[in-house]
Amino acid sequence: MRKVKRIILLTMAIALLAAGCSGMTEEKSGSFQNRGNADPKDLLTVDEMIRITGISEVDYGDVDLRQFIEDFEITEDNVESLNVKLLLEEYSNTETDDVTDIFSDTAQEQTEHFTDDVTAIAFYENMNTTTECVYYDLVSEERYRASNCFLFSDLGQAEAEPYPDGELLIDKMDELGVFSWENSSSSEVMDDAQGMELAVKYEDGTIFHISATGILSEVMPDTYAEIKKLLLKSNFN
């Protein structure tokens, strides 16, 4: 995801540079086009960029300047050829609501008290040519649904729907035995693979996460169909 975002940002920088520096010499233009492999040691520090460009807190607000410098690979050689103030304005507009960390395999696993302090629920299913994705933000009491898994890399791709019944949903999942499910897969070779992932995130950052591949009706418990229906409904009732 970070790599894709960096490509987008570099494309944006090139477009802005072309628009604002049409009189640039061929040498400068060539050096900018060759960006993308800057040595991390050559990148400016936050203090150096602020000093050289003269930007203030009004310009960067709550933007993570360290990440900004890394994304644009800003060095002493190219900083003066960039309109940093304009890039900062555009950069703040490219921030996405990425929630893919809910499926992280490296997060600490939640092992008890599965219905307490839940902040989010995410569900993904791919069956033949059909994909279903839904994300519940229990803190904001909102629900997002889309037909592609890119939803999780940017919730802004879907319109938020009010969903005040997050606690009822998590209690129902517990009642139907979700938190006793285990990862499962089928050894059978399939032309059209089926797969699912279900994750619950907690206030302390721990995750309950299960996944399955194969013929889902065979590898998942009998209550799977009911859980799927419950998660994809627009309301709890």
Short mmCIF file of N, CA and C in Angstrom, two decimals, residues 60-172:
data_model
loop_
_atom_site.label_atom_id
_atom_site.label_comp_id
_atom_site.label_asym_id
_atom_site.label_seq_id
_atom_site.Cartn_x
_atom_site.Cartn_y
_atom_site.Cartn_z
N TYR A 60 2.02 23.02 7.22
CA TYR A 60 2.02 21.55 7.33
C TYR A 60 1.01 20.98 8.33
N GLY A 61 0.47 21.82 9.22
CA GLY A 61 -0.58 21.33 10.12
C GLY A 61 -0.17 20.06 10.84
N ASP A 62 -0.99 19.01 10.71
CA ASP A 62 -0.69 17.75 11.40
C ASP A 62 -0.08 16.71 10.46
N VAL A 63 0.45 17.15 9.31
CA VAL A 63 1.11 16.23 8.39
C VAL A 63 2.38 15.67 9.04
N ASP A 64 2.60 14.37 8.88
CA ASP A 64 3.81 13.74 9.37
C ASP A 64 4.95 14.11 8.42
N LEU A 65 5.75 15.11 8.80
CA LEU A 65 6.78 15.62 7.89
C LEU A 65 7.86 14.59 7.59
N ARG A 66 8.17 13.73 8.54
CA ARG A 66 9.17 12.69 8.29
C ARG A 66 8.69 11.77 7.17
N GLN A 67 7.41 11.38 7.25
CA GLN A 67 6.86 10.51 6.21
C GLN A 67 6.74 11.25 4.89
N PHE A 68 6.40 12.53 4.94
CA PHE A 68 6.31 13.36 3.74
C PHE A 68 7.65 13.40 3.01
N ILE A 69 8.73 13.60 3.77
CA ILE A 69 10.06 13.65 3.18
C ILE A 69 10.42 12.31 2.54
N GLU A 70 10.07 11.21 3.22
CA GLU A 70 10.36 9.88 2.68
C GLU A 70 9.55 9.60 1.43
N ASP A 71 8.26 9.98 1.44
CA ASP A 71 7.40 9.70 0.29
C ASP A 71 7.87 10.45 -0.96
N PHE A 72 8.32 11.70 -0.79
CA PHE A 72 8.78 12.49 -1.93
C PHE A 72 10.29 12.41 -2.12
N GLU A 73 10.98 11.69 -1.23
CA GLU A 73 12.43 11.53 -1.30
C GLU A 73 13.10 12.90 -1.47
N ILE A 74 12.84 13.77 -0.52
CA ILE A 74 13.32 15.15 -0.59
C ILE A 74 14.75 15.22 -0.05
N THR A 75 15.64 15.70 -0.91
CA THR A 75 17.05 15.83 -0.57
C THR A 75 17.49 17.27 -0.78
N GLU A 76 18.71 17.56 -0.39
CA GLU A 76 19.25 18.91 -0.59
C GLU A 76 19.31 19.24 -2.08
N ASP A 77 19.49 18.23 -2.92
CA ASP A 77 19.62 18.45 -4.36
C ASP A 77 18.31 18.83 -5.04
N ASN A 78 17.19 18.33 -4.50
CA ASN A 78 15.93 18.58 -5.21
C ASN A 78 14.94 19.48 -4.48
N VAL A 79 15.23 19.80 -3.22
CA VAL A 79 14.23 20.52 -2.43
C VAL A 79 13.86 21.88 -3.03
N GLU A 80 14.83 22.57 -3.63
CA GLU A 80 14.54 23.90 -4.17
C GLU A 80 13.77 23.84 -5.48
N SER A 81 13.74 22.67 -6.12
CA SER A 81 12.98 22.54 -7.36
C SER A 81 11.53 22.13 -7.10
N LEU A 82 11.20 21.87 -5.85
CA LEU A 82 9.85 21.46 -5.49
C LEU A 82 9.09 22.60 -4.84
N ASN A 83 7.83 22.70 -5.15
CA ASN A 83 6.96 23.66 -4.46
C ASN A 83 6.42 22.93 -3.23
N VAL A 84 7.20 22.96 -2.16
CA VAL A 84 6.89 22.16 -0.98
C VAL A 84 5.56 22.57 -0.36
N LYS A 85 5.27 23.85 -0.34
CA LYS A 85 4.00 24.30 0.25
C LYS A 85 2.81 23.72 -0.50
N LEU A 86 2.89 23.73 -1.82
CA LEU A 86 1.79 23.18 -2.62
C LEU A 86 1.71 21.66 -2.47
N LEU A 87 2.87 21.02 -2.42
CA LEU A 87 2.89 19.58 -2.24
C LEU A 87 2.29 19.19 -0.89
N LEU A 88 2.56 19.99 0.13
CA LEU A 88 1.99 19.71 1.45
C LEU A 88 0.47 19.82 1.41
N GLU A 89 -0.02 20.81 0.69
CA GLU A 89 -1.47 20.97 0.57
C GLU A 89 -2.09 19.78 -0.13
N GLU A 90 -1.46 19.33 -1.22
CA GLU A 90 -1.98 18.19 -1.96
C GLU A 90 -1.81 16.89 -1.15
N TYR A 91 -0.70 16.79 -0.43
CA TYR A 91 -0.40 15.60 0.36
C TYR A 91 -1.46 15.36 1.42
N SER A 92 -1.86 16.42 2.08
CA SER A 92 -2.87 16.27 3.13
C SER A 92 -4.19 15.78 2.55
N ASN A 93 -4.43 16.08 1.27
CA ASN A 93 -5.66 15.63 0.62
C ASN A 93 -5.57 14.21 0.10
N THR A 94 -4.34 13.61 0.12
CA THR A 94 -4.19 12.25 -0.38
C THR A 94 -4.20 11.23 0.75
N GLU A 95 -4.23 11.70 2.00
CA GLU A 95 -4.25 10.76 3.12
C GLU A 95 -5.50 9.89 3.04
N THR A 96 -5.33 8.61 3.20
CA THR A 96 -6.44 7.68 3.09
C THR A 96 -6.74 7.02 4.43
N ASP A 97 -7.96 6.60 4.57
CA ASP A 97 -8.36 5.93 5.81
C ASP A 97 -8.10 4.44 5.64
N ASP A 98 -6.85 4.06 5.84
CA ASP A 98 -6.38 2.70 5.63
C ASP A 98 -6.57 1.89 6.91
N VAL A 99 -7.35 0.80 6.83
CA VAL A 99 -7.61 -0.04 8.01
C VAL A 99 -7.12 -1.47 7.80
N THR A 100 -6.21 -1.66 6.84
CA THR A 100 -5.75 -3.02 6.54
C THR A 100 -5.01 -3.67 7.71
N ASP A 101 -4.59 -2.85 8.69
CA ASP A 101 -3.88 -3.43 9.82
C ASP A 101 -4.76 -4.37 10.65
N ILE A 102 -6.07 -4.30 10.44
CA ILE A 102 -6.96 -5.19 11.19
C ILE A 102 -6.75 -6.65 10.79
N PHE A 103 -6.16 -6.87 9.61
CA PHE A 103 -5.87 -8.24 9.15
C PHE A 103 -4.41 -8.63 9.38
N SER A 104 -3.70 -7.84 10.15
CA SER A 104 -2.28 -8.07 10.36
C SER A 104 -2.02 -9.41 11.07
N ASP A 105 -1.03 -10.14 10.57
CA ASP A 105 -0.64 -11.39 11.20
C ASP A 105 0.37 -11.17 12.32
N THR A 106 0.85 -9.92 12.45
CA THR A 106 1.87 -9.63 13.45
C THR A 106 1.29 -8.97 14.71
N ALA A 107 0.02 -8.59 14.65
CA ALA A 107 -0.60 -7.96 15.82
C ALA A 107 -0.77 -8.97 16.95
N GLN A 108 -0.75 -8.49 18.17
CA GLN A 108 -0.97 -9.36 19.32
C GLN A 108 -2.38 -9.94 19.27
N GLU A 109 -2.48 -11.23 19.54
CA GLU A 109 -3.77 -11.92 19.42
C GLU A 109 -4.62 -11.73 20.67
N GLN A 110 -5.90 -11.44 20.45
CA GLN A 110 -6.85 -11.37 21.55
C GLN A 110 -7.27 -12.79 21.91
N THR A 111 -7.14 -13.15 23.19
CA THR A 111 -7.39 -14.54 23.59
C THR A 111 -8.51 -14.70 24.60
N GLU A 112 -9.07 -13.58 25.08
CA GLU A 112 -10.16 -13.66 26.05
C GLU A 112 -10.96 -12.36 26.03
N HIS A 113 -12.09 -12.38 26.72
CA HIS A 113 -12.95 -11.18 26.79
C HIS A 113 -13.24 -10.64 25.39
N PHE A 114 -13.72 -11.51 24.52
CA PHE A 114 -13.86 -11.18 23.11
C PHE A 114 -14.92 -10.11 22.81
N THR A 115 -15.83 -9.89 23.73
CA THR A 115 -16.89 -8.92 23.46
C THR A 115 -16.65 -7.57 24.13
N ASP A 116 -15.52 -7.44 24.83
CA ASP A 116 -15.24 -6.20 25.56
C ASP A 116 -14.33 -5.27 24.75
N ASP A 117 -14.64 -3.99 24.80
CA ASP A 117 -13.76 -2.95 24.24
C ASP A 117 -13.45 -3.17 22.76
N VAL A 118 -14.44 -3.61 21.99
CA VAL A 118 -14.26 -3.79 20.54
C VAL A 118 -14.33 -2.43 19.86
N THR A 119 -13.41 -2.17 18.95
CA THR A 119 -13.41 -0.91 18.21
C THR A 119 -13.78 -1.08 16.73
N ALA A 120 -13.55 -2.28 16.17
CA ALA A 120 -13.83 -2.47 14.74
C ALA A 120 -14.02 -3.95 14.41
N ILE A 121 -14.79 -4.20 13.36
CA ILE A 121 -15.00 -5.55 12.82
C ILE A 121 -14.84 -5.47 11.31
N ALA A 122 -14.12 -6.41 10.74
CA ALA A 122 -13.95 -6.44 9.29
C ALA A 122 -14.21 -7.85 8.77
N PHE A 123 -14.88 -7.91 7.63
CA PHE A 123 -15.20 -9.21 7.03
C PHE A 123 -14.98 -9.14 5.53
N TYR A 124 -14.36 -10.19 5.01
CA TYR A 124 -14.09 -10.28 3.57
C TYR A 124 -14.39 -11.70 3.10
N GLU A 125 -15.08 -11.81 1.98
CA GLU A 125 -15.32 -13.13 1.39
C GLU A 125 -15.17 -13.04 -0.12
N ASN A 126 -14.45 -14.00 -0.67
CA ASN A 126 -14.34 -14.13 -2.12
C ASN A 126 -14.84 -15.51 -2.50
N MET A 127 -15.94 -15.56 -3.23
CA MET A 127 -16.52 -16.83 -3.62
C MET A 127 -16.75 -16.83 -5.12
N ASN A 128 -15.97 -17.63 -5.81
CA ASN A 128 -16.02 -17.67 -7.26
C ASN A 128 -15.69 -16.28 -7.81
N THR A 129 -16.65 -15.60 -8.44
CA THR A 129 -16.37 -14.27 -8.98
C THR A 129 -16.99 -13.16 -8.14
N THR A 130 -17.51 -13.49 -6.99
CA THR A 130 -18.18 -12.51 -6.14
C THR A 130 -17.34 -12.18 -4.91
N THR A 131 -17.19 -10.90 -4.64
CA THR A 131 -16.45 -10.46 -3.47
C THR A 131 -17.35 -9.58 -2.61
N GLU A 132 -17.31 -9.83 -1.32
CA GLU A 132 -18.08 -9.03 -0.36
C GLU A 132 -17.12 -8.52 0.71
N CYS A 133 -17.21 -7.23 1.02
CA CYS A 133 -16.36 -6.65 2.05
C CYS A 133 -17.18 -5.70 2.90
N VAL A 134 -16.97 -5.75 4.21
CA VAL A 134 -17.69 -4.84 5.09
C VAL A 134 -16.80 -4.51 6.28
N TYR A 135 -16.89 -3.27 6.74
CA TYR A 135 -16.09 -2.81 7.87
C TYR A 135 -16.98 -2.03 8.82
N TYR A 136 -16.91 -2.37 10.09
CA TYR A 136 -17.70 -1.69 11.12
C TYR A 136 -16.76 -0.89 12.03
N ASP A 137 -17.00 0.38 12.12
CA ASP A 137 -16.28 1.24 13.07
C ASP A 137 -17.20 1.43 14.26
N LEU A 138 -16.97 0.68 15.33
CA LEU A 138 -17.86 0.73 16.48
C LEU A 138 -17.71 2.02 17.28
N VAL A 139 -16.56 2.67 17.16
CA VAL A 139 -16.34 3.93 17.88
C VAL A 139 -17.17 5.05 17.26
N SER A 140 -17.13 5.12 15.93
CA SER A 140 -17.89 6.15 15.22
C SER A 140 -19.32 5.73 14.90
N GLU A 141 -19.63 4.46 15.20
CA GLU A 141 -20.95 3.88 14.92
C GLU A 141 -21.28 4.02 13.43
N GLU A 142 -20.31 3.58 12.61
CA GLU A 142 -20.48 3.63 11.16
C GLU A 142 -20.14 2.30 10.52
N ARG A 143 -20.68 2.10 9.33
CA ARG A 143 -20.50 0.84 8.61
C ARG A 143 -20.15 1.17 7.16
N TYR A 144 -19.19 0.42 6.59
CA TYR A 144 -18.78 0.62 5.20
C TYR A 144 -18.88 -0.73 4.48
N ARG A 145 -19.42 -0.70 3.28
CA ARG A 145 -19.52 -1.94 2.52
C ARG A 145 -19.16 -1.68 1.06
N ALA A 146 -18.45 -2.64 0.46
CA ALA A 146 -18.07 -2.53 -0.96
C ALA A 146 -17.90 -3.92 -1.53
N SER A 147 -17.78 -4.00 -2.84
CA SER A 147 -17.64 -5.29 -3.51
C SER A 147 -16.19 -5.56 -3.92
N ASN A 148 -15.23 -4.85 -3.33
CA ASN A 148 -13.83 -5.17 -3.58
C ASN A 148 -13.02 -4.92 -2.31
N CYS A 149 -11.93 -5.66 -2.17
CA CYS A 149 -11.16 -5.62 -0.93
C CYS A 149 -10.35 -4.34 -0.78
N PHE A 150 -10.32 -3.50 -1.83
CA PHE A 150 -9.62 -2.22 -1.71
C PHE A 150 -10.32 -1.31 -0.71
N LEU A 151 -11.52 -1.68 -0.33
CA LEU A 151 -12.25 -0.92 0.70
C LEU A 151 -11.37 -0.74 1.93
N PHE A 152 -10.64 -1.78 2.33
CA PHE A 152 -9.88 -1.73 3.56
C PHE A 152 -8.65 -0.82 3.46
N SER A 153 -8.17 -0.57 2.26
CA SER A 153 -7.03 0.34 2.09
C SER A 153 -7.48 1.79 2.03
N ASP A 154 -8.79 2.02 1.86
CA ASP A 154 -9.32 3.39 1.88
C ASP A 154 -10.82 3.34 2.08
N LEU A 155 -11.27 3.54 3.30
CA LEU A 155 -12.71 3.49 3.58
C LEU A 155 -13.47 4.56 2.81
N GLY A 156 -12.75 5.59 2.36
CA GLY A 156 -13.39 6.66 1.62
C GLY A 156 -13.99 6.22 0.30
N GLN A 157 -13.66 4.98 -0.14
CA GLN A 157 -14.23 4.47 -1.38
C GLN A 157 -15.72 4.14 -1.23
N ALA A 158 -16.18 4.05 0.00
CA ALA A 158 -17.59 3.73 0.25
C ALA A 158 -18.19 4.79 1.16
N GLU A 159 -19.48 4.99 1.03
CA GLU A 159 -20.16 5.97 1.87
C GLU A 159 -20.47 5.34 3.23
N ALA A 160 -20.15 6.06 4.28
CA ALA A 160 -20.42 5.57 5.63
C ALA A 160 -21.91 5.53 5.90
N GLU A 161 -22.36 4.42 6.49
CA GLU A 161 -23.75 4.28 6.88
C GLU A 161 -23.83 4.28 8.40
N PRO A 162 -24.81 4.92 8.99
CA PRO A 162 -24.95 4.88 10.45
C PRO A 162 -25.20 3.44 10.91
N TYR A 163 -24.51 3.05 11.97
CA TYR A 163 -24.71 1.70 12.51
C TYR A 163 -24.48 1.75 14.02
N PRO A 164 -25.53 1.97 14.77
CA PRO A 164 -25.40 2.10 16.24
C PRO A 164 -25.43 0.78 17.00
N ASP A 165 -25.56 -0.34 16.28
CA ASP A 165 -25.78 -1.63 16.94
C ASP A 165 -24.53 -2.51 17.00
N GLY A 166 -23.37 -1.88 17.06
CA GLY A 166 -22.12 -2.64 17.08
C GLY A 166 -22.02 -3.61 18.24
N GLU A 167 -22.45 -3.18 19.42
CA GLU A 167 -22.36 -4.06 20.58
C GLU A 167 -23.30 -5.26 20.45
N LEU A 168 -24.48 -5.03 19.89
CA LEU A 168 -25.40 -6.14 19.67
C LEU A 168 -24.81 -7.12 18.65
N LEU A 169 -24.15 -6.58 17.64
CA LEU A 169 -23.54 -7.43 16.62
C LEU A 169 -22.45 -8.31 17.21
N ILE A 170 -21.57 -7.72 18.01
CA ILE A 170 -20.47 -8.50 18.57
C ILE A 170 -21.00 -9.54 19.55
N ASP A 171 -22.05 -9.21 20.29
CA ASP A 171 -22.65 -10.19 21.21
C ASP A 171 -23.27 -11.36 20.45
N LYS A 172 -23.89 -11.06 19.30
CA LYS A 172 -24.49 -12.11 18.49
C LYS A 172 -23.40 -13.01 17.89
#
